[in-house]
Short mmCIF file of C-alpha atoms and ligand atoms in Angstrom, two decimals:
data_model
loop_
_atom_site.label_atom_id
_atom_site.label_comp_id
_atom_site.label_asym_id
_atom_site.label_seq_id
_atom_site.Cartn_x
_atom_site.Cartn_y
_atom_site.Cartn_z
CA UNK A 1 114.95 138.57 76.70
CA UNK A 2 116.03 135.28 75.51
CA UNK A 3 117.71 134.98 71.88
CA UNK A 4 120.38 132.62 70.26
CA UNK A 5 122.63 134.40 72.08
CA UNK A 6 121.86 133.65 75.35
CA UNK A 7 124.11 131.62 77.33
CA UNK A 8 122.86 129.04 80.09
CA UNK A 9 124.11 128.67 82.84
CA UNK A 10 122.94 125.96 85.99
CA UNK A 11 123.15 124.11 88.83
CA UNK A 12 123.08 119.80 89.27
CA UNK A 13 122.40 118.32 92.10
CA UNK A 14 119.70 116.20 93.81
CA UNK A 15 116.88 117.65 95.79
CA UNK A 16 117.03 120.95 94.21
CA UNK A 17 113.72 122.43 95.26
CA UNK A 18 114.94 124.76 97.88
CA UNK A 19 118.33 126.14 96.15
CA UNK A 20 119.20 129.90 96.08
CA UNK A 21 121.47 129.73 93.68
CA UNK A 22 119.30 130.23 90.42
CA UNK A 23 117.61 133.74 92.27
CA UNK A 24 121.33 134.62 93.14
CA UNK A 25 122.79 134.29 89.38
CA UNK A 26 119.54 135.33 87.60
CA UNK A 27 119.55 138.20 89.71
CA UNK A 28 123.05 139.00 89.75
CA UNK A 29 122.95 138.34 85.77
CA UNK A 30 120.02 140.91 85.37
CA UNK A 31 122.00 143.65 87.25
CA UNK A 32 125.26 143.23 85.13
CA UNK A 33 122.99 142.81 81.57
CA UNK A 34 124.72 139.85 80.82
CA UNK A 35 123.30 137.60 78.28
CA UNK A 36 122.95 134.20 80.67
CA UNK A 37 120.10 132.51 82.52
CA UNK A 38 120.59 129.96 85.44
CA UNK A 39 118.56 126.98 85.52
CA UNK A 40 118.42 123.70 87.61
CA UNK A 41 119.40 120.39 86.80
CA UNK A 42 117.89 117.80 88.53
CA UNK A 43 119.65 114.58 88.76
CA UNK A 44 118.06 112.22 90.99
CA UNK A 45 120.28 108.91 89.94
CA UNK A 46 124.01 109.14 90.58
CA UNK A 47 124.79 106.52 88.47
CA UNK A 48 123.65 109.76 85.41
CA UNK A 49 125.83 112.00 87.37
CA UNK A 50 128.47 111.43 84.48
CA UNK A 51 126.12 111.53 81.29
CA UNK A 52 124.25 114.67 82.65
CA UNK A 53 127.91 116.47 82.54
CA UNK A 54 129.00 115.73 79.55
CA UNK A 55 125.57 115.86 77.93
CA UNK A 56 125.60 119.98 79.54
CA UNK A 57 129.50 120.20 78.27
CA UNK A 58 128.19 119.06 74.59
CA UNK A 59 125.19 121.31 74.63
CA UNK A 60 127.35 124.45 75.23
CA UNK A 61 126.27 125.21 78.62
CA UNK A 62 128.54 127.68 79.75
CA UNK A 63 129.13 126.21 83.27
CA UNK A 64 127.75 124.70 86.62
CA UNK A 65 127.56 124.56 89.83
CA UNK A 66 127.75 121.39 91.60
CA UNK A 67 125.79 120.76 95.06
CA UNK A 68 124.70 117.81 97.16
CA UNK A 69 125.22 115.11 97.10
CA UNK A 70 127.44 115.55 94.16
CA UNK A 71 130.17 117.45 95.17
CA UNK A 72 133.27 114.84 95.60
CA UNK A 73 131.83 112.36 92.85
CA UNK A 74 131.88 115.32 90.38
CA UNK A 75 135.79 115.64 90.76
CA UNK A 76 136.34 112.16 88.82
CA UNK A 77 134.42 114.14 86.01
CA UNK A 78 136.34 116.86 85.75
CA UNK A 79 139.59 117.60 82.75
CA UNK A 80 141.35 119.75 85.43
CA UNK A 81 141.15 121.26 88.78
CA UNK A 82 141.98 123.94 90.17
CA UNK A 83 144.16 124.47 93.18
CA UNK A 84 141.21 124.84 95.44
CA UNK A 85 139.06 122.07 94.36
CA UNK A 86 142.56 119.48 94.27
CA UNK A 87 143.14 120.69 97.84
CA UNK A 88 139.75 119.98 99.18
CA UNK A 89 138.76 117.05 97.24
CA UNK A 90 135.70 118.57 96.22
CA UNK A 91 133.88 120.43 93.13
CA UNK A 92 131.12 122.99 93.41
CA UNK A 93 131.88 125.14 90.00
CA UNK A 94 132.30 123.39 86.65
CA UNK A 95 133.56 125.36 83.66
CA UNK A 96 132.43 124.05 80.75
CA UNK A 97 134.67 125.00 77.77
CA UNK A 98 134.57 123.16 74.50
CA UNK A 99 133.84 120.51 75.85
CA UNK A 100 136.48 120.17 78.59
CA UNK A 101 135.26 120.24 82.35
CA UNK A 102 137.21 122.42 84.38
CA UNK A 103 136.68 122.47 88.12
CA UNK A 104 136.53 124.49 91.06
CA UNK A 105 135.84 125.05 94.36
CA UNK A 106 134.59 128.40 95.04
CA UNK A 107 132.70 127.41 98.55
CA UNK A 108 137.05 127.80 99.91
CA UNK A 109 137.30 131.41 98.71
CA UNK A 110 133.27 131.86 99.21
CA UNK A 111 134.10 130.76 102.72
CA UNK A 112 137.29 132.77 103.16
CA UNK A 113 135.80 136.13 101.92
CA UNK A 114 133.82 137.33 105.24
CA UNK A 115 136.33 136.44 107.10
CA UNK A 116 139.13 138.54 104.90
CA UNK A 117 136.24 141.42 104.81
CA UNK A 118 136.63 141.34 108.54
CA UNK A 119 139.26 142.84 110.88
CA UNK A 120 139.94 139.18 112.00
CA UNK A 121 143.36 137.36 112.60
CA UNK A 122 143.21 133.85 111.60
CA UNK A 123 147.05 132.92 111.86
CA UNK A 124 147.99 130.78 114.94
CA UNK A 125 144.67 130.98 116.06
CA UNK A 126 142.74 127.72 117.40
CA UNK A 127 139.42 126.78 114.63
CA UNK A 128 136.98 124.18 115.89
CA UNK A 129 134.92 122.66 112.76
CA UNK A 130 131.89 121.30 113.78
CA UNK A 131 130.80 118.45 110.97
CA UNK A 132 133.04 116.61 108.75
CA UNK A 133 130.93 117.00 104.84
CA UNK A 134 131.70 119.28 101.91
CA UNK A 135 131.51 122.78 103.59
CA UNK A 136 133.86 121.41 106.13
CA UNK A 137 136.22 121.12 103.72
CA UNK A 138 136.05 124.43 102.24
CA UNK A 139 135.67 125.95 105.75
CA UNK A 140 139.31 123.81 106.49
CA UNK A 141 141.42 124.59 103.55
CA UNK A 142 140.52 127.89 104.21
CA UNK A 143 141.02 128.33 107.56
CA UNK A 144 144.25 125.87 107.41
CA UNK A 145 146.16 127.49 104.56
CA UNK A 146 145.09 130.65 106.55
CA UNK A 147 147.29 129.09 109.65
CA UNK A 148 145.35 128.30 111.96
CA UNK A 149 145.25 125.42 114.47
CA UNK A 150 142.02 123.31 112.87
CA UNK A 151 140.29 120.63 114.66
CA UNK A 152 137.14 118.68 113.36
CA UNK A 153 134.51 117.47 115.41
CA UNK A 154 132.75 114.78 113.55
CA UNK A 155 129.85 112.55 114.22
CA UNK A 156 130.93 109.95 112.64
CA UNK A 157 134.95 109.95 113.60
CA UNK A 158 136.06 108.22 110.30
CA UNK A 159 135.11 110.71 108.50
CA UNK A 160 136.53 113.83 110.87
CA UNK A 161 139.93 111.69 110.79
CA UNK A 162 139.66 111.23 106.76
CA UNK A 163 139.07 115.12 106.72
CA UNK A 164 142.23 115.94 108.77
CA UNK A 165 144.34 113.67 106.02
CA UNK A 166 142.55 115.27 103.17
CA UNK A 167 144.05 118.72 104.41
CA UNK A 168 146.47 118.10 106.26
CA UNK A 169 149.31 119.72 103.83
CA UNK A 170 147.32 122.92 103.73
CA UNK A 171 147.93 123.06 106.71
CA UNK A 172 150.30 126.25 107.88
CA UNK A 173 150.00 126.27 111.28
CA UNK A 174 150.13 123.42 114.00
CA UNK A 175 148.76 119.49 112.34
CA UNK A 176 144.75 119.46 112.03
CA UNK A 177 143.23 117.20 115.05
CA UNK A 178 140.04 115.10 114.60
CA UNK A 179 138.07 115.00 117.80
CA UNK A 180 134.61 112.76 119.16
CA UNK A 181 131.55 115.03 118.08
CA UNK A 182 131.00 114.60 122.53
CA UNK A 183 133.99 116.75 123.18
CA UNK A 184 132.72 119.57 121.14
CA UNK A 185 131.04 121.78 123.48
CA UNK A 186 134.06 121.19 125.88
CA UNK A 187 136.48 122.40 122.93
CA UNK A 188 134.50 125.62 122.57
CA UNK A 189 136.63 126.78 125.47
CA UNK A 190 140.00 125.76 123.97
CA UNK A 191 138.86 127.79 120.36
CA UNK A 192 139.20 131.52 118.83
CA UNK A 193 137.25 130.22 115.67
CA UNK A 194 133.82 128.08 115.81
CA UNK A 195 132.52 126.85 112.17
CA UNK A 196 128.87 124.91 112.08
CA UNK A 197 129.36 122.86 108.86
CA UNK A 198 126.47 120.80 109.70
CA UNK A 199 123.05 120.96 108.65
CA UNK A 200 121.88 121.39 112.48
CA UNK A 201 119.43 124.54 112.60
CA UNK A 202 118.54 124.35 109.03
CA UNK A 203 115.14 124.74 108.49
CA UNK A 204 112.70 122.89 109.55
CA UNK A 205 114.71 122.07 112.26
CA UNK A 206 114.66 125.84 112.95
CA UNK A 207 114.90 125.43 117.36
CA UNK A 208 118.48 123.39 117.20
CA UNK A 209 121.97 124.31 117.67
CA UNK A 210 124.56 122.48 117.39
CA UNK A 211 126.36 123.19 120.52
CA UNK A 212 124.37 122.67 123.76
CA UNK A 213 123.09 125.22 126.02
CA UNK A 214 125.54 125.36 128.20
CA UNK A 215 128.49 125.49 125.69
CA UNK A 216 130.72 128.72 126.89
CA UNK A 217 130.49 130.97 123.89
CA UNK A 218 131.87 134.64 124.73
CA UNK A 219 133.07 137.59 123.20
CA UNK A 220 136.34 136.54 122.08
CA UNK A 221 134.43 134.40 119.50
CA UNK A 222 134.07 134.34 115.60
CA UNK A 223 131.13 131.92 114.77
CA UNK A 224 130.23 131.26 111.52
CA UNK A 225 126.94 129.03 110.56
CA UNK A 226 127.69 128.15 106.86
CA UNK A 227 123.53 127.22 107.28
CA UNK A 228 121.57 129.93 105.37
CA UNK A 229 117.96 128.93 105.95
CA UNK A 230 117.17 130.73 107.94
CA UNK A 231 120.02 133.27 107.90
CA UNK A 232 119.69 134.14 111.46
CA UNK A 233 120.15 130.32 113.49
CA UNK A 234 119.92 129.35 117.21
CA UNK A 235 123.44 129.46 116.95
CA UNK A 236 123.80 132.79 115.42
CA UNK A 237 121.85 133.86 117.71
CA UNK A 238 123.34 132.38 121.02
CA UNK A 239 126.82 133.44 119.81
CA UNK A 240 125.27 137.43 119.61
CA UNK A 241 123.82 137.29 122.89
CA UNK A 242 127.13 136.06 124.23
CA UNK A 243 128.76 138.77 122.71
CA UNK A 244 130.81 136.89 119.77
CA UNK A 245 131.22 138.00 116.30
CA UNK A 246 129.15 136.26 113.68
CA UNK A 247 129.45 135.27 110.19
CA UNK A 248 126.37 133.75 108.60
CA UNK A 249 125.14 131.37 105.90
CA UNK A 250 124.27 133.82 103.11
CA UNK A 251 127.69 135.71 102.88
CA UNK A 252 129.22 132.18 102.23
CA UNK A 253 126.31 131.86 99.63
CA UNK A 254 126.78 135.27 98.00
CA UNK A 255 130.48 135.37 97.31
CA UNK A 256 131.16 131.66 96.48
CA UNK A 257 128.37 132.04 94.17
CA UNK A 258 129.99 135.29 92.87
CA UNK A 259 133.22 133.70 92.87
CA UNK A 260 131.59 131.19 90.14
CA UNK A 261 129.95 133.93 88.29
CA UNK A 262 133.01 135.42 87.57
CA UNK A 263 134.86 132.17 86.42
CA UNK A 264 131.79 131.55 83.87
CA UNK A 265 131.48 135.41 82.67
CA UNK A 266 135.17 136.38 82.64
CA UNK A 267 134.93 139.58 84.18
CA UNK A 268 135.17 140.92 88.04
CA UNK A 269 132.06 141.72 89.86
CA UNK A 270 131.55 144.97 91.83
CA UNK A 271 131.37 143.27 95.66
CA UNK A 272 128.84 146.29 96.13
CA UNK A 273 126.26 144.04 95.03
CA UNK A 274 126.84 141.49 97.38
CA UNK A 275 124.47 143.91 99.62
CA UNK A 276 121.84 144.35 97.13
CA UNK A 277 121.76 140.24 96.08
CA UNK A 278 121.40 139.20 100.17
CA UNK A 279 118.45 142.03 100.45
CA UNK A 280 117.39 139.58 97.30
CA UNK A 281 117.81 136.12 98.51
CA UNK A 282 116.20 137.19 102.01
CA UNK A 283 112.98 137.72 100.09
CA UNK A 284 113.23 135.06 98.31
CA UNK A 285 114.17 132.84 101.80
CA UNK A 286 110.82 135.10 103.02
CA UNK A 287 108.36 133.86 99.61
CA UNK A 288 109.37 130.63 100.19
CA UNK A 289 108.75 129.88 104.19
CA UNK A 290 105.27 131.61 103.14
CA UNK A 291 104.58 129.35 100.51
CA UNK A 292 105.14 125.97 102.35
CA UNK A 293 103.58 127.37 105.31
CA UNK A 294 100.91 128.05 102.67
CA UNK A 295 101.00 124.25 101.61
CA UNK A 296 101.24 123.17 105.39
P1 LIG B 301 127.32 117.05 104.02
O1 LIG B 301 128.42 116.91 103.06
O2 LIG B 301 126.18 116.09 104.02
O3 LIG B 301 127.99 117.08 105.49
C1 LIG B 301 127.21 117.28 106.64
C2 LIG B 301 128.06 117.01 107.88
O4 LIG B 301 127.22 117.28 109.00
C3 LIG B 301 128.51 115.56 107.99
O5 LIG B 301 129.77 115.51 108.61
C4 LIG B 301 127.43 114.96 108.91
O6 LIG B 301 127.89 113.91 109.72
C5 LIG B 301 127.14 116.13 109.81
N1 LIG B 301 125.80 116.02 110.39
C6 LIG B 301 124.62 115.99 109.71
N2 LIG B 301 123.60 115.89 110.58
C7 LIG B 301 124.15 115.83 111.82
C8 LIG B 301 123.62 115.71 113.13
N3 LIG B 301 122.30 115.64 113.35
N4 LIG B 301 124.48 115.65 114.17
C9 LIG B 301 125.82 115.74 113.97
N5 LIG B 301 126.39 115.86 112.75
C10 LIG B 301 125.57 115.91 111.69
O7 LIG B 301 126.63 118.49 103.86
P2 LIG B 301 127.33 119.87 103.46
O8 LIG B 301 127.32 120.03 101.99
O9 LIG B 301 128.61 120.00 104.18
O10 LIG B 301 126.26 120.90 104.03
C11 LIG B 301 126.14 121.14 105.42
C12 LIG B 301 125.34 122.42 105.63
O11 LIG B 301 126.07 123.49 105.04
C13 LIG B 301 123.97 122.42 104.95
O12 LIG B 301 123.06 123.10 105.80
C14 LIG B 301 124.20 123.21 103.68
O13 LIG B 301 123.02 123.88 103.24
C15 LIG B 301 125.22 124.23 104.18
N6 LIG B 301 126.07 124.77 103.12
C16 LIG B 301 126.09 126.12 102.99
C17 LIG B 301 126.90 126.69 102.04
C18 LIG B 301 126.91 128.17 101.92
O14 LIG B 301 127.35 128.68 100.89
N7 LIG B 301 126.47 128.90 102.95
C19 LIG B 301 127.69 125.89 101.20
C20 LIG B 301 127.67 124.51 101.37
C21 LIG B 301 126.84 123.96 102.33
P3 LIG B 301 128.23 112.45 109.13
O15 LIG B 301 129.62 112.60 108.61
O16 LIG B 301 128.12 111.58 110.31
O17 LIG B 301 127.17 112.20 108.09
#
């Protein structure tokens, strides 16, 4: 039910026709009986980007998430940050408290979480970061404050090398590397940890990968595809067959969107329902391949 008392809560961003993240909080919101609904917030014209958060701040919306392509321009928005969202240059929470805008970055600890879940060592161990945008970021703070040894394969090589200098003090273990986005099957050899932050395999580009064929994955890997639709990639699926461990998409999705819940609501959330909200968001990934097949 919806009353006076209802708090909203939302997402901005621009396209945000295929987002999970209102069935994630709606349905994580209905489970806990907590009084707030998620909604989206279109906002097609980044030059609004500014007026639509403070307009949401003013209107006692409770908070926000932040997603493409709005991510970095949100930080000059923001009152504070916190540590996460200064160290990655990035914003993809927003408190919104009497009219301040507080932000975060829960896509580092949304990131971090399967791995920490997992009997994995990260310290001193080589990560290879394919792609150079906003999850990369999360996917480096994390795995650089964790200690290991991070290099960045970007296409465009500018923006690998501005990556290594954004996190380069996070860094615990040996100085992050940019490298050509050619080496990067060649570096799979030379790497413990393999992270696609790239939108390569994301549907409707369901057959590609973005490590060739002949790229030597094997058991001694952890690969993580921070793509979520689908949840099971060419690359997820490669890296199985070779024998690797895999981390996919919608555990990234679940926690860092917990992680914000918990920030808006004030209170912890059970991690037991991370189960029930992926058997959740894979029927909703399932309603809504058959409804633009339908449309096809
Ligand atoms: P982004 O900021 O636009 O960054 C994308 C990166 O991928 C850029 O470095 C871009 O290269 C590179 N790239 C794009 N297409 C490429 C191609 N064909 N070949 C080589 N490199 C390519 O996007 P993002 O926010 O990081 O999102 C990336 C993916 O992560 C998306 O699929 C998104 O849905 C997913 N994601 C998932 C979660 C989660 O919770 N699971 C969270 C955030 C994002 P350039 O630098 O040359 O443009």
């Amino acid at each position: 039910m919806i009353d006076g008392t209802t708090r909203v809560l939302g997402i901005v961003g621009w396209p945000l026709g295929h987002t999970l993240s209102p069935a994630l909080h709606n349905f994580i919101c209905a489970r806990l009986g907590a009084p707030y609904r998620y909604l989206p917030f279109p906002v097609p014209d980044p030059r609004r980007l500014g007026d639509a958060i403070r307009g949401l701040a003013a209107a006692g919306v409770a908070g926000v998430n932040v997603t493409i392509p709005y991510k970095v321009a949100a930080v000059s928005y923001c009152d504070e940050l916190s540590s996460d969202a200064r160290a990655a240059g990035a914003v993809n929470t927003l408190r919104l408290v009497e009219g301040r805008v507080l932000g975060h970055d829960t896509d580092v600890s949304g990131f971090g979480r399967p791995i920490i879940e997992r009997p994995i060592i990260i310290v001193e161990r080589r990560a290879l970061i394919l792609g150079a945008g906003g999850a990369a970021r999360a996917a480096a703070v994390f795995l650089g404050r964790a200690g290991a040894a991070i290099r960045i394969a970007g296409r465009t090589r500018a923006r690998a090398e501005a990556l290594v200098e954004q996190v380069r003090e996070q860094c615990r273990g040996a100085p992050p590397e940019a490298l050509d986005w050619e080496d990067r099957n060649a570096a799979v050899r030379e790497a413990d940890v393999i992270v696609n932050a790239t939108p390569i395999g994301m549907w409707p580009r369901v057959n590609e990968s973005p490590l060739d064929l002949g790229a030597p994955l094997g058991p001694g890997h952890l690969v993580y595809d921070v793509v979520y639709n689908p949840v099971r990639t060419r690359l997820i699926e490669r890296a199985e067959r070779a024998g690797a461990c895999v981390v996919d998409g919608l555990e990234m999705l679940i926690h860092q969107g917990l992680d914000a819940l918990e920030g808006w609501i004030g209170r912890r959330i059970d991690r037991d329902l991370a189960a029930d909200a992926r058997r959740a968001l894979e029927a909703e990934l399932k309603r809504s391949a058959a409804a633009s097949g339908a449309r096809r």
